[in-house]
Coordinates of N, CA and C in Angstrom, one line a residue:
M207 N -1.0 -1.8 -80.8 CA -1.8 -2.5 -79.7 C -1.0 -3.7 -78.8
I208 N -1.9 -3.8 -78.2 CA -0.8 -5.4 -77.0 C -1.3 -6.7 -77.9
N209 N -0.6 -7.3 -78.5 CA -0.9 -8.5 -79.0 C -2.1 -9.7 -78.1
P210 N -3.2 -10.4 -78.0 CA -4.1 -10.4 -77.7 C -3.8 -11.7 -76.6
K211 N -2.8 -12.6 -77.4 CA -2.4 -13.6 -76.6 C -1.6 -13.0 -75.1
T212 N -0.5 -12.5 -75.5 CA 0.0 -11.7 -74.4 C -0.8 -10.8 -73.6
L213 N -1.9 -10.7 -73.8 CA -3.0 -9.7 -73.0 C -3.6 -11.1 -72.0
L214 N -3.9 -12.1 -72.8 CA -4.5 -13.2 -72.3 C -3.6 -13.6 -70.9
A215 N -2.8 -13.8 -71.2 CA -1.4 -14.6 -70.7 C -1.4 -13.3 -69.4
E216 N -1.3 -12.5 -69.4 CA -1.2 -11.4 -68.2 C -2.7 -11.6 -67.3
W217 N -3.6 -12.0 -67.7 CA -4.4 -11.9 -67.2 C -4.7 -13.4 -66.5
V218 N -4.4 -14.3 -66.9 CA -4.0 -15.8 -66.7 C -3.5 -15.6 -65.3
T219 N -1.8 -15.2 -65.5 CA -0.9 -14.5 -64.6 C -1.6 -13.8 -63.5
A220 N -2.5 -12.8 -63.5 CA -3.1 -12.2 -63.0 C -4.0 -12.8 -61.7
L221 N -4.7 -13.7 -62.4 CA -5.7 -14.8 -61.6 C -5.1 -15.6 -60.7
Q222 N -4.2 -16.2 -61.4 CA -3.2 -17.4 -60.5 C -2.7 -16.9 -59.6
S223 N -2.6 -15.6 -59.0 CA -1.7 -14.7 -58.0 C -2.6 -14.7 -56.8
L224 N -4.1 -15.0 -57.4 CA -5.2 -14.6 -56.4 C -5.2 -15.9 -55.5
P225 N -4.3 -15.9 -54.4 CA -4.3 -17.4 -53.6 C -5.8 -17.7 -53.1
N226 N -6.7 -17.1 -53.1 CA -8.3 -17.2 -52.8 C -9.0 -18.2 -54.3
L227 N -8.7 -17.2 -54.9 CA -9.1 -18.0 -56.3 C -8.6 -19.3 -57.0
V228 N -7.9 -19.6 -56.5 CA -6.5 -20.7 -56.6 C -7.3 -22.0 -55.7
D229 N -7.2 -21.7 -54.2 CA -7.9 -22.0 -53.4 C -8.9 -22.6 -53.9
A230 N -10.3 -22.0 -53.9 CA -11.3 -22.6 -54.7 C -11.6 -23.2 -55.7
L231 N -10.1 -23.3 -56.6 CA -10.4 -23.7 -57.8 C -9.5 -25.3 -57.3
G232 N -8.9 -25.7 -56.1 CA -8.8 -27.2 -56.0 C -7.3 -27.2 -55.7
G233 N -6.7 -25.5 -55.6 CA -5.1 -25.5 -55.4 C -4.4 -25.6 -56.8
D234 N -4.8 -25.4 -57.8 CA -4.0 -25.8 -58.7 C -4.3 -23.9 -59.9
G235 N -3.6 -24.2 -60.4 CA -3.2 -22.7 -60.7 C -3.6 -22.7 -62.2
G236 N -3.0 -24.3 -62.3 CA -3.7 -24.8 -64.1 C -4.7 -24.6 -64.1
Q237 N -5.8 -24.7 -63.3 CA -7.0 -24.8 -63.8 C -7.7 -23.1 -64.5
I238 N -6.8 -22.2 -64.6 CA -7.0 -21.0 -65.1 C -5.9 -20.8 -65.9
Q239 N -7.0 -20.9 -67.3 CA -6.1 -20.7 -68.8 C -7.2 -20.0 -69.6
F240 N -6.2 -19.9 -70.9 CA -6.7 -19.2 -71.9 C -7.1 -19.8 -73.1
Y241 N -8.2 -19.5 -73.6 CA -9.1 -20.0 -75.4 C -7.8 -19.1 -76.2
T242 N -7.3 -20.1 -76.9 CA -6.6 -19.8 -78.4 C -6.7 -20.9 -79.2
E243 N -6.9 -20.1 -80.7 CA -7.5 -20.9 -81.9 C -6.4 -22.0 -82.1
N244 N -6.8 -23.0 -82.6 CA -5.7 -24.6 -82.2 C -4.4 -24.6 -81.0
A245 N -5.4 -24.5 -80.1 CA -4.0 -25.0 -78.8 C -4.9 -25.7 -78.3
I246 N -4.3 -26.1 -76.9 CA -5.1 -27.1 -75.7 C -4.9 -26.4 -75.1
V247 N -5.8 -26.8 -74.9 CA -7.1 -25.8 -73.4 C -7.2 -27.1 -72.5
F248 N -7.3 -27.1 -71.6 CA -7.4 -28.0 -70.1 C -7.4 -29.4 -71.0
G249 N -6.1 -29.7 -71.6 CA -5.7 -30.9 -71.9 C -6.5 -31.6 -73.6
Q250 N -7.3 -30.5 -73.8 CA -8.0 -31.1 -75.0 C -7.8 -29.8 -76.1
P251 N -7.5 -30.6 -77.7 CA -7.0 -29.6 -78.8 C -8.6 -28.8 -78.9
T252 N -8.7 -27.7 -78.9 CA -9.7 -26.7 -79.2 C -10.4 -26.9 -80.9
Q253 N -9.5 -27.3 -81.6 CA -9.6 -27.1 -83.1 C -10.5 -25.9 -83.7
N254 N -10.2 -25.1 -83.5 CA -10.2 -23.3 -83.5 C -11.9 -23.2 -83.5
N255 N -12.5 -23.7 -82.0 CA -13.7 -24.4 -81.7 C -14.3 -23.6 -80.3
I256 N -14.3 -22.6 -79.9 CA -14.5 -21.8 -78.4 C -15.9 -23.0 -77.9
R257 N -16.8 -23.4 -78.8 CA -18.1 -24.2 -77.8 C -17.0 -25.5 -77.4
L258 N -16.3 -25.6 -78.3 CA -15.7 -27.4 -77.6 C -14.8 -27.3 -76.3
A259 N -13.8 -26.0 -76.6 CA -13.0 -25.5 -75.3 C -14.2 -25.5 -74.2
I260 N -15.2 -24.7 -74.4 CA -16.0 -24.7 -73.4 C -16.8 -25.9 -72.4
L261 N -16.9 -27.2 -73.4 CA -17.7 -28.2 -73.3 C -16.4 -29.0 -72.6
S262 N -14.9 -28.4 -72.8 CA -13.9 -29.1 -72.2 C -13.4 -29.2 -71.2
M263 N -14.3 -27.7 -70.7 CA -13.3 -27.3 -69.5 C -14.2 -28.1 -68.1
P264 N -12.7 -28.6 -67.0 CA -13.0 -29.5 -66.2 C -14.1 -28.6 -65.0
P265 N -14.7 -29.5 -64.0 CA -15.1 -28.5 -62.9 C -14.2 -27.9 -62.2
G266 N -14.8 -26.9 -61.8 CA -13.7 -25.9 -61.1 C -12.5 -25.3 -61.6
S267 N -13.0 -24.7 -62.9 CA -12.0 -23.7 -63.6 C -12.5 -22.7 -64.6
V268 N -11.5 -21.6 -64.8 CA -11.7 -20.5 -65.3 C -10.9 -20.4 -66.9
M269 N -11.7 -20.0 -67.3 CA -10.7 -20.2 -69.1 C -11.6 -18.7 -69.5
I270 N -10.5 -18.0 -70.1 CA -10.5 -16.4 -70.4 C -10.4 -16.5 -71.9
A271 N -11.4 -15.9 -73.0 CA -11.1 -15.8 -74.3 C -11.4 -14.5 -74.9
W272 N -10.6 -14.1 -76.1 CA -10.6 -12.5 -76.4 C -11.4 -12.9 -77.5
H273 N -12.8 -11.6 -77.4 CA -13.1 -11.9 -78.6 C -13.0 -10.5 -79.7
G274 N -12.2 -9.9 -79.7 CA -11.6 -8.8 -80.4 C -11.6 -7.2 -79.9
S275 N -11.4 -6.8 -80.6 CA -11.3 -5.1 -80.0 C -11.9 -4.3 -80.8
G276 N -12.2 -3.0 -80.3 CA -12.4 -1.7 -81.0 C -12.6 -0.4 -80.6
P277 N -13.0 0.3 -80.8 CA -12.9 2.0 -80.5 C -13.7 1.7 -79.2
G278 N -13.6 2.6 -78.1 CA -13.9 2.7 -76.8 C -15.4 3.6 -76.3
R279 N -15.3 4.1 -75.3 CA -16.0 5.2 -75.6 C -16.1 6.6 -76.0
S280 N -14.5 6.5 -75.9 CA -14.7 8.0 -76.3 C -13.3 7.6 -77.2
A281 N -12.8 8.6 -78.3 CA -12.2 8.9 -79.4 C -10.6 8.1 -78.9
M282 N -10.2 8.3 -77.9 CA -8.9 8.5 -77.5 C -8.5 7.1 -76.7
R283 N -9.7 6.4 -77.3 CA -9.6 4.9 -76.4 C -10.0 3.7 -77.3
W284 N -9.0 2.4 -76.7 CA -9.2 1.2 -77.8 C -9.6 0.4 -76.7
C285 N -10.3 -0.8 -76.4 CA -11.1 -1.3 -75.4 C -10.8 -3.2 -76.5
S286 N -10.3 -3.9 -75.7 CA -10.7 -5.6 -75.8 C -11.2 -5.8 -75.1
C287 N -12.3 -6.9 -76.2 CA -13.1 -7.5 -75.4 C -12.9 -9.2 -75.0
M288 N -13.5 -9.7 -74.3 CA -12.7 -10.9 -73.4 C -14.6 -11.2 -72.6
T289 N -14.2 -12.7 -72.3 CA -15.2 -13.0 -71.4 C -14.3 -14.1 -70.5
F290 N -15.2 -14.3 -69.6 CA -14.0 -14.6 -68.6 C -15.3 -16.1 -68.3
L291 N -14.6 -17.1 -68.5 CA -16.0 -18.4 -68.1 C -15.5 -19.2 -66.9
C292 N -16.0 -19.9 -66.0 CA -16.1 -20.2 -65.0 C -17.0 -21.3 -64.8
T293 N -16.3 -22.4 -63.9 CA -17.5 -23.9 -63.5 C -17.3 -23.9 -62.1
C294 N -18.1 -24.3 -61.8 CA -18.2 -24.8 -60.6 C -17.7 -26.0 -60.2
A295 N -16.6 -26.2 -58.9 CA -16.1 -27.2 -58.6 C -17.0 -28.9 -59.1
H296 N -18.4 -28.5 -58.0 CA -19.1 -29.4 -58.2 C -20.3 -29.3 -58.9
R297 N -20.7 -30.1 -60.1 CA -21.2 -29.9 -61.0 C -22.3 -31.2 -61.2
K298 N -23.5 -31.2 -61.5 CA -24.3 -32.8 -61.2 C -24.3 -33.3 -62.6
Y299 N -24.6 -31.7 -63.7 CA -25.1 -32.0 -65.0 C -24.1 -30.8 -65.4
P300 N -23.7 -31.6 -66.5 CA -22.9 -30.6 -67.4 C -23.1 -29.4 -67.9
M301 N -22.5 -28.1 -68.2 CA -22.8 -27.3 -68.4 C -23.5 -26.4 -67.3
S302 N -24.3 -26.7 -66.5 CA -25.2 -26.3 -65.7 C -24.9 -25.2 -64.8
A303 N -23.5 -25.3 -64.5 CA -23.0 -24.3 -63.5 C -22.2 -23.7 -63.9
T304 N -22.4 -23.5 -65.4 CA -21.2 -22.4 -66.4 C -21.6 -21.4 -66.2
R305 N -20.6 -20.2 -65.6 CA -20.9 -18.8 -65.9 C -20.4 -18.0 -66.6
T306 N -21.0 -16.9 -67.1 CA -20.0 -16.4 -68.1 C -19.7 -14.8 -67.7
Y307 N -18.7 -14.0 -67.7 CA -18.6 -12.5 -67.5 C -17.9 -12.8 -68.6
S308 N -18.3 -11.1 -69.2 CA -17.7 -10.3 -70.5 C -17.3 -8.5 -69.5
I309 N -16.0 -8.7 -70.3 CA -15.4 -7.1 -70.2 C -15.1 -6.2 -71.4
G310 N -15.5 -5.3 -71.3 CA -15.5 -4.6 -72.6 C -15.1 -3.2 -72.4
S311 N -15.8 -2.5 -73.5 CA -16.0 -1.0 -73.1 C -17.7 -0.5 -73.1

């Protein structure tokens, strides 16, 4: 099994290599980060609290969170479940423009 932090870091690297996405986020690849427990995400300590990390997301950012893994649709497959959270660069009301996309089995 792949270490979840390695998997998340690879997703961040892949997303940071997309020039149109980075341009849409204001030209800063640092606006794409992943959530991990007890770490600094977007300059704020998460304190093992994904809700706090989501509320700390600046406008025009992407955060990826790993939720676990388990068997896929077939016995020969193992899947990791992740969520991609995106905030719009212009938001009038906090959290009104956050969108969540989940990838999993």
